[in-house]
Amino acid sequence: MDKKLIVVGVLLLAFLFGGGGILVVGIGIVAGMAGSVNAFWDEDAQDEDTGPLPPGTVCDPGGESIAEYVPGYGYYVVTPEQMGHAATIVHVGEGKDVPEKGLVIAIMTALQESKLDNLDYGDRDSLGLFQQRPSMGWGSEAQVTDPVYAAGAFFGGPEPPTPPGLLDTAGWEQMAHGDAAQAVQLSGFPRAYDKWQSISGKIVGRAQDIECDGVGVGGDVGKVIQAARSQLGVQYCWGGGDANGPTYTPDCPRGVSEGFDCSGLTLYAYAQVGITLGHYTGLQWNAGKRVRTYEQLRPGDLMFYRRQGTDYIHHVSMYLGDDQMIHAPRTGSPVEIVSDVSKSFYMDTFIGGSRLIEDGDDTARASVRPGTATPGLTGDGAPDLAHPAPWAAPRGERAVARARRSA
């Protein structure tokens, strides 16, 4: 609600009904209403960007995508994951008061450099959405592959952590879009950015409506969470998922071409930071450091559940923080986020967690070590067939167990 609209509305009433007394009362009403309408003003203020996003922020596109013909390139589809990255760039820019032209320039740049994919490879040591080079002072590998940091470095500004960004470029607002991108990137192909201007304008318009969740963690943990959340809405497939994403299996439901099961999703998320997990709940239970209670969980930790009334572990999810988790639940239910986990029925069968990235390990690939010894499992997580194992794989993983037993 706008204060000016309130004042004008009251004055208009005064004019319509006439009389100075009404006007005086109207002004009094405005003053008296101040406390009441502050709630509305504060609510509006909360909807605006008030500062930079924290590292590891995740922007959930909710399935949003864009398709358009790009001159000189061809038909191009921006996937939901890429839209999430675009939203991160846009919201970082808005936090720096970058006008819309600057937001479009940033998206043009990221489309040309990486197609809005957060690349962990490139020419020489170029990495991330903007193919920024650690050797040229843009930041560490972990920093330039954090979309929040990378976008902030591209925009630059009063306290640039890197070489000059867009806001540090004199006269950029008067430059052609592609020329401004080139002024930051210093590319060997200065005209390559131009073709992306039209679709970038549409992406910015859509991205401004995408909500971003500042998970408050950076480095590898932030990347793991972002990887898992990028798969929201992907269907459940028994045995589905690998380090590259969802896969097809003969047990995918009819009409589903690819998907994840519970351990396939967590396997994929951790693979994005170089951590290899087995495609098996039992193996993941014995990886990392044991977390014994729900209250001790931290973002990125894996959560495990046993079958009701048994000691068999049958399901895994990932803790996101703020009493939320993400998982691939079951056939017919896509990857989803569950809120208020501590009050949910999942707690009836929750038995503990595993931490795969140690505290403060924001840059190095964390080592995955066996967890607390568990009867029925050897230290490396493989079944000890001389004893009954205290877990059972969910439907999506029993084929793996059968293969192990027959080997």
mmCIF file of C-alpha atoms in Angstrom:
data_model
loop_
_atom_site.group_PDB
_atom_site.id
_atom_site.type_symbol
_atom_site.label_atom_id
_atom_site.label_comp_id
_atom_site.label_asym_id
_atom_site.label_seq_id
_atom_site.Cartn_x
_atom_site.Cartn_y
_atom_site.Cartn_z
ATOM 1 C CA MET A 1 0.000 0.000 0.000
ATOM 2 C CA ASP A 2 1.303 3.442 -0.936
ATOM 3 C CA LYS A 3 1.253 6.264 1.652
ATOM 4 C CA LYS A 4 0.530 8.803 -1.099
ATOM 5 C CA LEU A 5 -2.520 6.843 -2.196
ATOM 6 C CA ILE A 6 -3.874 6.851 1.366
ATOM 7 C CA VAL A 7 -3.423 10.613 1.699
ATOM 8 C CA VAL A 8 -4.924 11.348 -1.717
ATOM 9 C CA GLY A 9 -7.850 9.041 -0.960
ATOM 10 C CA VAL A 10 -8.626 10.822 2.301
ATOM 11 C CA LEU A 11 -8.305 14.270 0.732
ATOM 12 C CA LEU A 12 -10.613 13.191 -2.075
ATOM 13 C CA LEU A 13 -13.229 12.151 0.476
ATOM 14 C CA ALA A 14 -12.824 15.538 2.130
ATOM 15 C CA PHE A 15 -13.393 17.289 -1.164
ATOM 16 C CA LEU A 16 -16.457 15.229 -2.023
ATOM 17 C CA PHE A 17 -18.170 15.720 1.290
ATOM 18 C CA GLY A 18 -17.009 19.343 1.711
ATOM 19 C CA GLY A 19 -16.246 21.301 4.851
ATOM 20 C CA GLY A 20 -12.968 22.158 6.484
ATOM 21 C CA GLY A 21 -13.962 20.057 9.475
ATOM 22 C CA ILE A 22 -13.997 16.938 7.367
ATOM 23 C CA LEU A 23 -10.588 17.836 5.996
ATOM 24 C CA VAL A 24 -9.182 18.277 9.487
ATOM 25 C CA VAL A 25 -10.662 14.956 10.547
ATOM 26 C CA GLY A 26 -9.308 13.396 7.376
ATOM 27 C CA ILE A 27 -5.798 14.534 8.175
ATOM 28 C CA GLY A 28 -6.235 13.211 11.680
ATOM 29 C CA ILE A 29 -7.351 9.920 10.236
ATOM 30 C CA VAL A 30 -4.202 9.777 8.158
ATOM 31 C CA ALA A 31 -2.085 10.367 11.239
ATOM 32 C CA GLY A 32 -4.091 7.887 13.275
ATOM 33 C CA MET A 33 -3.941 5.294 10.549
ATOM 34 C CA ALA A 34 -0.153 5.421 10.381
ATOM 35 C CA GLY A 35 0.355 2.714 12.964
ATOM 36 C CA SER A 36 -2.335 0.500 11.453
ATOM 37 C CA VAL A 37 -1.131 0.700 7.884
ATOM 38 C CA ASN A 38 2.514 0.298 8.813
ATOM 39 C CA ALA A 39 1.872 -3.422 8.699
ATOM 40 C CA PHE A 40 0.922 -3.090 5.048
ATOM 41 C CA TRP A 41 3.925 -0.927 4.254
ATOM 42 C CA ASP A 42 6.280 -3.320 6.036
ATOM 43 C CA GLU A 43 4.776 -6.272 4.191
ATOM 44 C CA ASP A 44 5.381 -4.553 0.878
ATOM 45 C CA ALA A 45 8.925 -3.737 1.911
ATOM 46 C CA GLN A 46 9.555 -7.382 2.690
ATOM 47 C CA ASP A 47 8.688 -8.272 -0.899
ATOM 48 C CA GLU A 48 11.486 -6.071 -2.204
ATOM 49 C CA ASP A 49 15.155 -6.979 -2.430
ATOM 50 C CA THR A 50 16.803 -5.327 0.563
ATOM 51 C CA GLY A 51 20.349 -6.535 0.060
ATOM 52 C CA PRO A 52 22.643 -9.116 -1.456
ATOM 53 C CA LEU A 53 21.655 -12.767 -1.430
ATOM 54 C CA PRO A 54 23.685 -15.034 0.875
ATOM 55 C CA PRO A 55 26.066 -17.556 -0.713
ATOM 56 C CA GLY A 56 24.434 -20.823 -1.647
ATOM 57 C CA THR A 57 21.056 -19.176 -2.337
ATOM 58 C CA VAL A 58 18.719 -21.414 -4.311
ATOM 59 C CA CYS A 59 16.148 -19.972 -6.718
ATOM 60 C CA ASP A 60 13.261 -22.356 -7.403
ATOM 61 C CA PRO A 61 11.867 -21.836 -10.925
ATOM 62 C CA GLY A 62 8.953 -24.193 -10.281
ATOM 63 C CA GLY A 63 9.218 -25.770 -13.732
ATOM 64 C CA GLU A 64 9.532 -22.410 -15.509
ATOM 65 C CA SER A 65 11.188 -22.569 -18.954
ATOM 66 C CA ILE A 66 11.451 -20.450 -22.107
ATOM 67 C CA ALA A 67 11.880 -21.482 -25.741
ATOM 68 C CA GLU A 68 12.771 -19.111 -28.576
ATOM 69 C CA TYR A 69 14.603 -18.970 -31.887
ATOM 70 C CA VAL A 70 17.949 -17.206 -31.440
ATOM 71 C CA PRO A 71 19.368 -15.666 -34.651
ATOM 72 C CA GLY A 72 22.758 -17.097 -35.467
ATOM 73 C CA TYR A 73 22.271 -19.961 -33.023
ATOM 74 C CA GLY A 74 18.966 -21.717 -33.632
ATOM 75 C CA TYR A 75 16.043 -22.838 -31.498
ATOM 76 C CA TYR A 76 17.005 -22.607 -27.840
ATOM 77 C CA VAL A 77 15.209 -23.891 -24.737
ATOM 78 C CA VAL A 78 16.046 -22.479 -21.317
ATOM 79 C CA THR A 79 15.496 -25.316 -18.825
ATOM 80 C CA PRO A 80 14.058 -24.868 -15.311
ATOM 81 C CA GLU A 81 17.527 -25.345 -13.805
ATOM 82 C CA GLN A 82 18.919 -22.624 -16.078
ATOM 83 C CA MET A 83 15.986 -20.377 -15.159
ATOM 84 C CA GLY A 84 16.938 -20.858 -11.520
ATOM 85 C CA HIS A 85 20.448 -19.643 -12.295
ATOM 86 C CA ALA A 86 19.001 -16.699 -14.227
ATOM 87 C CA ALA A 87 16.848 -15.788 -11.227
ATOM 88 C CA THR A 88 19.923 -15.830 -9.000
ATOM 89 C CA ILE A 89 21.703 -13.428 -11.357
ATOM 90 C CA VAL A 90 18.682 -11.131 -11.555
ATOM 91 C CA HIS A 91 18.105 -11.016 -7.799
ATOM 92 C CA VAL A 92 21.796 -10.387 -7.105
ATOM 93 C CA GLY A 93 21.648 -7.505 -9.576
ATOM 94 C CA GLU A 94 18.498 -6.094 -8.010
ATOM 95 C CA GLY A 95 20.238 -6.206 -4.630
ATOM 96 C CA LYS A 96 22.893 -3.937 -6.144
ATOM 97 C CA ASP A 97 20.257 -1.605 -7.674
ATOM 98 C CA VAL A 98 21.272 -2.616 -11.193
ATOM 99 C CA PRO A 99 18.728 -1.271 -13.715
ATOM 100 C CA GLU A 100 16.953 -3.652 -16.067
ATOM 101 C CA LYS A 101 19.404 -3.019 -18.897
ATOM 102 C CA GLY A 102 22.216 -4.288 -16.693
ATOM 103 C CA LEU A 103 20.214 -7.392 -15.790
ATOM 104 C CA VAL A 104 19.674 -8.138 -19.481
ATOM 105 C CA ILE A 105 23.389 -7.663 -20.174
ATOM 106 C CA ALA A 106 24.263 -10.116 -17.402
ATOM 107 C CA ILE A 107 21.885 -12.771 -18.752
ATOM 108 C CA MET A 108 23.209 -12.226 -22.300
ATOM 109 C CA THR A 109 26.710 -12.782 -20.978
ATOM 110 C CA ALA A 110 25.847 -15.946 -19.062
ATOM 111 C CA LEU A 111 23.965 -17.381 -22.046
ATOM 112 C CA GLN A 112 26.951 -16.892 -24.320
ATOM 113 C CA GLU A 113 29.525 -18.064 -21.795
ATOM 114 C CA SER A 114 27.751 -21.098 -20.306
ATOM 115 C CA LYS A 115 24.157 -21.298 -21.598
ATOM 116 C CA LEU A 116 23.253 -20.531 -17.971
ATOM 117 C CA ASP A 117 24.796 -23.817 -16.802
ATOM 118 C CA ASN A 118 27.075 -23.672 -13.769
ATOM 119 C CA LEU A 119 30.045 -25.257 -15.550
ATOM 120 C CA ASP A 120 32.916 -26.878 -13.664
ATOM 121 C CA TYR A 121 35.083 -26.828 -16.788
ATOM 122 C CA GLY A 122 35.976 -24.427 -19.588
ATOM 123 C CA ASP A 123 38.764 -22.924 -21.657
ATOM 124 C CA ARG A 124 41.884 -23.036 -19.478
ATOM 125 C CA ASP A 125 40.568 -22.387 -15.955
ATOM 126 C CA SER A 126 37.305 -20.663 -16.932
ATOM 127 C CA LEU A 127 34.469 -21.799 -14.643
ATOM 128 C CA GLY A 128 30.883 -21.126 -13.648
ATOM 129 C CA LEU A 129 28.024 -19.181 -15.210
ATOM 130 C CA PHE A 130 30.285 -16.412 -16.511
ATOM 131 C CA GLN A 131 33.371 -18.567 -17.233
ATOM 132 C CA GLN A 132 35.399 -16.511 -14.774
ATOM 133 C CA ARG A 133 39.054 -17.461 -14.326
ATOM 134 C CA PRO A 134 40.553 -17.891 -10.845
ATOM 135 C CA SER A 135 43.999 -17.272 -12.330
ATOM 136 C CA MET A 136 42.848 -13.814 -13.444
ATOM 137 C CA GLY A 137 41.721 -12.785 -9.971
ATOM 138 C CA TRP A 138 37.987 -13.510 -10.222
ATOM 139 C CA GLY A 139 38.026 -15.690 -7.093
ATOM 140 C CA SER A 140 38.633 -19.286 -6.061
ATOM 141 C CA GLU A 141 37.150 -22.240 -7.939
ATOM 142 C CA ALA A 142 34.509 -22.624 -5.230
ATOM 143 C CA GLN A 143 33.628 -18.932 -5.414
ATOM 144 C CA VAL A 144 33.246 -18.594 -9.180
ATOM 145 C CA THR A 145 31.079 -21.721 -9.270
ATOM 146 C CA ASP A 146 28.755 -20.265 -6.618
ATOM 147 C CA PRO A 147 26.107 -18.461 -8.739
ATOM 148 C CA VAL A 148 25.600 -15.756 -6.106
ATOM 149 C CA TYR A 149 29.293 -14.900 -5.926
ATOM 150 C CA ALA A 150 29.759 -15.160 -9.703
ATOM 151 C CA ALA A 151 26.884 -12.782 -10.397
ATOM 152 C CA GLY A 152 28.161 -10.318 -7.803
ATOM 153 C CA ALA A 153 31.609 -10.429 -9.361
ATOM 154 C CA PHE A 154 30.167 -9.785 -12.833
ATOM 155 C CA PHE A 155 28.208 -6.757 -11.645
ATOM 156 C CA GLY A 156 31.060 -5.404 -9.503
ATOM 157 C CA GLY A 157 30.163 -2.190 -7.727
ATOM 158 C CA PRO A 158 31.397 -0.212 -4.728
ATOM 159 C CA GLU A 159 33.370 -3.108 -3.247
ATOM 160 C CA PRO A 160 34.370 -5.352 -6.148
ATOM 161 C CA PRO A 161 36.159 -8.512 -5.017
ATOM 162 C CA THR A 162 37.489 -9.063 -8.517
ATOM 163 C CA PRO A 163 38.535 -7.338 -11.752
ATOM 164 C CA PRO A 164 36.214 -4.474 -12.804
ATOM 165 C CA GLY A 165 32.593 -5.509 -13.299
ATOM 166 C CA LEU A 166 29.722 -3.953 -15.200
ATOM 167 C CA LEU A 167 29.047 -1.227 -12.633
ATOM 168 C CA ASP A 168 32.749 -0.332 -12.644
ATOM 169 C CA THR A 169 32.724 0.258 -16.413
ATOM 170 C CA ALA A 170 32.461 3.966 -17.197
ATOM 171 C CA GLY A 171 29.526 4.786 -19.461
ATOM 172 C CA TRP A 172 28.163 1.245 -19.643
ATOM 173 C CA GLU A 173 24.571 2.485 -19.542
ATOM 174 C CA GLN A 174 25.139 4.338 -22.818
ATOM 175 C CA MET A 175 26.815 1.365 -24.523
ATOM 176 C CA ALA A 176 25.091 -1.178 -26.716
ATOM 177 C CA HIS A 177 24.207 -4.279 -24.690
ATOM 178 C CA GLY A 178 26.790 -6.503 -26.344
ATOM 179 C CA ASP A 179 29.510 -3.865 -26.054
ATOM 180 C CA ALA A 180 28.903 -3.576 -22.311
ATOM 181 C CA ALA A 181 29.155 -7.354 -21.910
ATOM 182 C CA GLN A 182 32.404 -7.353 -23.860
ATOM 183 C CA ALA A 183 33.801 -4.543 -21.704
ATOM 184 C CA VAL A 184 33.603 -6.878 -18.703
ATOM 185 C CA GLN A 185 34.440 -10.196 -20.327
ATOM 186 C CA LEU A 186 37.166 -9.108 -22.781
ATOM 187 C CA SER A 187 36.213 -12.008 -25.035
ATOM 188 C CA GLY A 188 37.980 -13.008 -28.219
ATOM 189 C CA PHE A 189 34.519 -12.984 -29.833
ATOM 190 C CA PRO A 190 33.140 -9.542 -28.965
ATOM 191 C CA ARG A 191 30.021 -9.761 -31.161
ATOM 192 C CA ALA A 192 28.941 -13.144 -29.813
ATOM 193 C CA TYR A 193 26.792 -11.640 -27.048
ATOM 194 C CA ASP A 194 24.454 -9.661 -29.314
ATOM 195 C CA LYS A 195 22.300 -12.559 -30.485
ATOM 196 C CA TRP A 196 21.082 -13.290 -26.961
ATOM 197 C CA GLN A 197 19.524 -9.864 -26.291
ATOM 198 C CA SER A 198 15.929 -10.683 -27.229
ATOM 199 C CA ILE A 199 15.594 -13.905 -25.238
ATOM 200 C CA SER A 200 17.506 -12.337 -22.329
ATOM 201 C CA GLY A 201 14.867 -9.641 -21.978
ATOM 202 C CA LYS A 202 12.189 -12.315 -21.685
ATOM 203 C CA ILE A 203 14.268 -14.302 -19.192
ATOM 204 C CA VAL A 204 14.726 -11.249 -16.965
ATOM 205 C CA GLY A 205 10.976 -10.608 -16.978
ATOM 206 C CA ARG A 206 10.247 -14.173 -15.900
ATOM 207 C CA ALA A 207 13.160 -14.421 -13.458
ATOM 208 C CA GLN A 208 11.987 -11.397 -11.477
ATOM 209 C CA ASP A 209 8.949 -13.424 -10.379
ATOM 210 C CA ILE A 210 10.952 -16.478 -9.269
ATOM 211 C CA GLU A 211 11.410 -16.828 -5.522
ATOM 212 C CA CYS A 212 14.880 -17.333 -4.113
ATOM 213 C CA ASP A 213 15.618 -19.049 -0.821
ATOM 214 C CA GLY A 214 18.804 -17.912 0.875
ATOM 215 C CA VAL A 215 19.843 -21.155 2.493
ATOM 216 C CA GLY A 216 22.729 -19.367 4.186
ATOM 217 C CA VAL A 217 25.377 -21.903 3.226
ATOM 218 C CA GLY A 218 28.014 -21.612 0.558
ATOM 219 C CA GLY A 219 30.740 -23.714 -0.932
ATOM 220 C CA ASP A 220 30.110 -27.395 -1.515
ATOM 221 C CA VAL A 221 27.088 -27.654 0.781
ATOM 222 C CA GLY A 222 25.312 -24.874 -1.095
ATOM 223 C CA LYS A 223 26.075 -26.576 -4.411
ATOM 224 C CA VAL A 224 24.766 -29.924 -3.178
ATOM 225 C CA ILE A 225 21.504 -28.345 -2.035
ATOM 226 C CA GLN A 226 21.184 -26.392 -5.256
ATOM 227 C CA ALA A 227 21.743 -29.566 -7.290
ATOM 228 C CA ALA A 228 19.036 -31.429 -5.391
ATOM 229 C CA ARG A 229 16.561 -28.563 -5.657
ATOM 230 C CA SER A 230 17.180 -28.244 -9.381
ATOM 231 C CA GLN A 231 15.456 -31.638 -9.745
ATOM 232 C CA LEU A 232 12.183 -30.619 -8.088
ATOM 233 C CA GLY A 233 9.273 -32.124 -9.988
ATOM 234 C CA VAL A 234 11.294 -34.927 -11.581
ATOM 235 C CA GLN A 235 9.351 -38.193 -11.415
ATOM 236 C CA TYR A 236 10.197 -41.193 -9.253
ATOM 237 C CA CYS A 237 11.760 -44.162 -11.057
ATOM 238 C CA TRP A 238 12.752 -47.328 -9.244
ATOM 239 C CA GLY A 239 16.553 -47.549 -9.534
ATOM 240 C CA GLY A 240 16.722 -44.228 -11.407
ATOM 241 C CA GLY A 241 19.382 -41.546 -11.289
ATOM 242 C CA ASP A 242 23.138 -41.326 -11.565
ATOM 243 C CA ALA A 243 25.871 -38.694 -11.300
ATOM 244 C CA ASN A 244 24.589 -36.991 -14.460
ATOM 245 C CA GLY A 245 20.937 -36.725 -13.470
ATOM 246 C CA PRO A 246 17.693 -38.683 -13.822
ATOM 247 C CA THR A 247 17.791 -41.905 -15.868
ATOM 248 C CA TYR A 248 15.411 -44.404 -17.428
ATOM 249 C CA THR A 249 14.993 -47.848 -15.909
ATOM 250 C CA PRO A 250 12.629 -50.667 -16.897
ATOM 251 C CA ASP A 251 10.777 -49.948 -13.660
ATOM 252 C CA CYS A 252 9.875 -46.350 -14.483
ATOM 253 C CA PRO A 253 6.071 -45.949 -14.404
ATOM 254 C CA ARG A 254 4.297 -45.966 -17.734
ATOM 255 C CA GLY A 255 4.736 -42.639 -19.485
ATOM 256 C CA VAL A 256 7.780 -41.636 -17.417
ATOM 257 C CA SER A 257 10.977 -41.489 -19.466
ATOM 258 C CA GLU A 258 13.435 -40.819 -16.635
ATOM 259 C CA GLY A 259 13.558 -40.181 -12.923
ATOM 260 C CA PHE A 260 15.186 -40.740 -9.534
ATOM 261 C CA ASP A 261 14.692 -43.050 -6.626
ATOM 262 C CA CYS A 262 15.591 -41.783 -3.157
ATOM 263 C CA SER A 263 19.288 -42.693 -3.153
ATOM 264 C CA GLY A 264 19.646 -41.787 -6.832
ATOM 265 C CA LEU A 265 18.717 -38.183 -6.042
ATOM 266 C CA THR A 266 21.210 -37.870 -3.196
ATOM 267 C CA LEU A 267 23.873 -39.641 -5.270
ATOM 268 C CA TYR A 268 23.362 -37.064 -8.045
ATOM 269 C CA ALA A 269 23.453 -34.065 -5.702
ATOM 270 C CA TYR A 270 26.725 -35.055 -4.055
ATOM 271 C CA ALA A 271 28.314 -36.036 -7.365
ATOM 272 C CA GLN A 272 28.148 -32.353 -8.345
ATOM 273 C CA VAL A 273 30.886 -31.603 -5.796
ATOM 274 C CA GLY A 274 32.977 -34.679 -6.563
ATOM 275 C CA ILE A 275 31.644 -36.927 -3.789
ATOM 276 C CA THR A 276 30.778 -40.447 -4.952
ATOM 277 C CA LEU A 277 27.994 -42.311 -3.170
ATOM 278 C CA GLY A 278 26.673 -45.788 -3.792
ATOM 279 C CA HIS A 279 23.232 -46.101 -5.364
ATOM 280 C CA TYR A 280 21.977 -47.883 -2.296
ATOM 281 C CA THR A 281 20.504 -46.558 0.946
ATOM 282 C CA GLY A 282 22.629 -48.933 3.015
ATOM 283 C CA LEU A 283 25.839 -47.670 1.445
ATOM 284 C CA GLN A 284 24.877 -44.057 2.016
ATOM 285 C CA TRP A 285 23.970 -44.794 5.644
ATOM 286 C CA ASN A 286 27.544 -45.901 6.253
ATOM 287 C CA ALA A 287 29.165 -42.935 4.463
ATOM 288 C CA GLY A 288 30.337 -39.843 6.304
ATOM 289 C CA LYS A 289 29.965 -38.898 9.950
ATOM 290 C CA ARG A 290 26.991 -40.143 11.931
ATOM 291 C CA VAL A 291 24.431 -37.538 13.043
ATOM 292 C CA ARG A 292 22.404 -39.109 15.814
ATOM 293 C CA THR A 293 19.497 -36.716 16.374
ATOM 294 C CA TYR A 294 17.280 -34.505 14.237
ATOM 295 C CA GLU A 295 18.318 -31.437 16.232
ATOM 296 C CA GLN A 296 21.964 -32.001 15.255
ATOM 297 C CA LEU A 297 21.273 -32.017 11.502
ATOM 298 C CA ARG A 298 22.775 -29.311 9.311
ATOM 299 C CA PRO A 299 21.935 -28.355 5.727
ATOM 300 C CA GLY A 300 23.156 -31.000 3.293
ATOM 301 C CA ASP A 301 23.093 -33.873 5.792
ATOM 302 C CA LEU A 302 21.417 -37.092 4.671
ATOM 303 C CA MET A 303 18.462 -38.372 6.702
ATOM 304 C CA PHE A 304 17.546 -42.053 7.002
ATOM 305 C CA TYR A 305 14.348 -43.896 7.872
ATOM 306 C CA ARG A 306 13.519 -47.462 8.843
ATOM 307 C CA ARG A 307 10.454 -49.464 8.007
ATOM 308 C CA GLN A 308 7.758 -49.167 10.643
ATOM 309 C CA GLY A 309 8.269 -51.732 13.375
ATOM 310 C CA THR A 310 11.602 -52.981 11.999
ATOM 311 C CA ASP A 311 15.280 -52.069 12.031
ATOM 312 C CA TYR A 312 15.511 -52.003 8.235
ATOM 313 C CA ILE A 313 16.615 -48.707 6.664
ATOM 314 C CA HIS A 314 14.523 -48.151 3.553
ATOM 315 C CA HIS A 315 14.622 -44.439 2.650
ATOM 316 C CA VAL A 316 16.969 -41.432 2.461
ATOM 317 C CA SER A 317 16.328 -37.702 2.121
ATOM 318 C CA MET A 318 18.431 -34.528 2.410
ATOM 319 C CA TYR A 319 18.046 -31.920 5.136
ATOM 320 C CA LEU A 320 17.773 -28.342 3.802
ATOM 321 C CA GLY A 321 17.635 -26.427 7.058
ATOM 322 C CA ASP A 322 14.650 -24.519 8.473
ATOM 323 C CA ASP A 323 12.852 -27.813 9.240
ATOM 324 C CA GLN A 324 12.737 -28.784 5.557
ATOM 325 C CA MET A 325 13.967 -31.765 3.570
ATOM 326 C CA ILE A 326 14.029 -32.784 -0.091
ATOM 327 C CA HIS A 327 13.569 -36.317 -1.377
ATOM 328 C CA ALA A 328 12.299 -38.615 -4.116
ATOM 329 C CA PRO A 329 9.438 -40.190 -2.166
ATOM 330 C CA ARG A 330 7.774 -43.021 -4.081
ATOM 331 C CA THR A 331 6.303 -44.142 -7.398
ATOM 332 C CA GLY A 332 3.772 -41.577 -8.545
ATOM 333 C CA SER A 333 5.246 -38.773 -6.424
ATOM 334 C CA PRO A 334 7.935 -36.489 -7.913
ATOM 335 C CA VAL A 335 10.930 -34.982 -6.133
ATOM 336 C CA GLU A 336 9.505 -32.674 -3.483
ATOM 337 C CA ILE A 337 10.346 -30.482 -0.501
ATOM 338 C CA VAL A 338 8.705 -31.355 2.812
ATOM 339 C CA SER A 339 8.233 -28.546 5.352
ATOM 340 C CA ASP A 340 7.749 -28.892 9.115
ATOM 341 C CA VAL A 341 9.594 -32.203 9.047
ATOM 342 C CA SER A 342 9.880 -32.288 12.831
ATOM 343 C CA LYS A 343 6.072 -32.398 13.057
ATOM 344 C CA SER A 344 5.574 -34.868 10.209
ATOM 345 C CA PHE A 345 4.998 -38.618 10.173
ATOM 346 C CA TYR A 346 8.529 -39.034 8.809
ATOM 347 C CA MET A 347 9.854 -38.543 12.328
ATOM 348 C CA ASP A 348 8.125 -41.760 13.398
ATOM 349 C CA THR A 349 10.722 -43.753 11.444
ATOM 350 C CA PHE A 350 13.714 -41.364 11.379
ATOM 351 C CA ILE A 351 16.820 -43.075 12.812
ATOM 352 C CA GLY A 352 19.672 -40.619 12.163
ATOM 353 C CA GLY A 353 21.756 -38.931 9.526
ATOM 354 C CA SER A 354 25.128 -38.789 7.803
ATOM 355 C CA ARG A 355 27.298 -35.700 7.297
ATOM 356 C CA LEU A 356 29.422 -35.934 4.169
ATOM 357 C CA ILE A 357 31.019 -32.471 4.252
ATOM 358 C CA GLU A 358 32.837 -31.419 7.402
ATOM 359 C CA ASP A 359 32.324 -28.059 9.090
ATOM 360 C CA GLY A 360 34.162 -25.217 7.386
ATOM 361 C CA ASP A 361 35.015 -27.296 4.310
ATOM 362 C CA ASP A 362 33.767 -24.770 1.791
ATOM 363 C CA THR A 363 36.324 -25.289 -0.925
ATOM 364 C CA ALA A 364 37.923 -28.714 -0.732
ATOM 365 C CA ARG A 365 36.120 -31.860 -1.765
ATOM 366 C CA ALA A 366 35.233 -33.480 1.541
ATOM 367 C CA SER A 367 36.405 -37.021 2.082
ATOM 368 C CA VAL A 368 33.673 -39.582 2.525
ATOM 369 C CA ARG A 369 34.594 -41.809 5.410
ATOM 370 C CA PRO A 370 32.746 -44.758 6.878
ATOM 371 C CA GLY A 371 30.342 -43.755 9.592
ATOM 372 C CA THR A 372 29.832 -45.280 12.993
ATOM 373 C CA ALA A 373 30.140 -49.049 12.773
ATOM 374 C CA THR A 374 26.792 -50.733 12.287
ATOM 375 C CA PRO A 375 26.194 -54.446 12.975
ATOM 376 C CA GLY A 376 25.532 -56.300 9.747
ATOM 377 C CA LEU A 377 27.559 -53.850 7.639
ATOM 378 C CA THR A 378 31.278 -53.730 7.057
ATOM 379 C CA GLY A 379 33.073 -50.427 7.510
ATOM 380 C CA ASP A 380 32.870 -49.527 3.835
ATOM 381 C CA GLY A 381 29.109 -49.935 3.719
ATOM 382 C CA ALA A 382 29.089 -53.265 1.885
ATOM 383 C CA PRO A 383 26.785 -55.973 3.262
ATOM 384 C CA ASP A 384 28.273 -58.469 5.679
ATOM 385 C CA LEU A 385 26.394 -61.539 4.486
ATOM 386 C CA ALA A 386 27.341 -63.537 7.579
ATOM 387 C CA HIS A 387 24.869 -61.454 9.586
ATOM 388 C CA PRO A 388 21.401 -60.086 8.897
ATOM 389 C CA ALA A 389 21.812 -56.483 7.761
ATOM 390 C CA PRO A 390 19.870 -53.886 9.812
ATOM 391 C CA TRP A 391 18.465 -52.221 6.706
ATOM 392 C CA ALA A 392 16.566 -53.084 3.580
ATOM 393 C CA ALA A 393 16.623 -51.192 0.328
ATOM 394 C CA PRO A 394 13.421 -49.572 -0.909
ATOM 395 C CA ARG A 395 11.827 -51.098 -4.000
ATOM 396 C CA GLY A 396 14.035 -48.979 -6.225
ATOM 397 C CA GLU A 397 17.195 -50.559 -4.843
ATOM 398 C CA ARG A 398 16.331 -54.199 -4.155
ATOM 399 C CA ALA A 399 17.560 -55.203 -7.608
ATOM 400 C CA VAL A 400 21.010 -53.955 -6.610
ATOM 401 C CA ALA A 401 20.871 -56.012 -3.431
ATOM 402 C CA ARG A 402 19.904 -59.136 -5.353
ATOM 403 C CA ALA A 403 22.780 -58.573 -7.755
ATOM 404 C CA ARG A 404 25.220 -58.251 -4.854
ATOM 405 C CA ARG A 405 23.999 -61.448 -3.231
ATOM 406 C CA SER A 406 24.263 -63.390 -6.478
ATOM 407 C CA ALA A 407 27.754 -62.086 -7.300
#
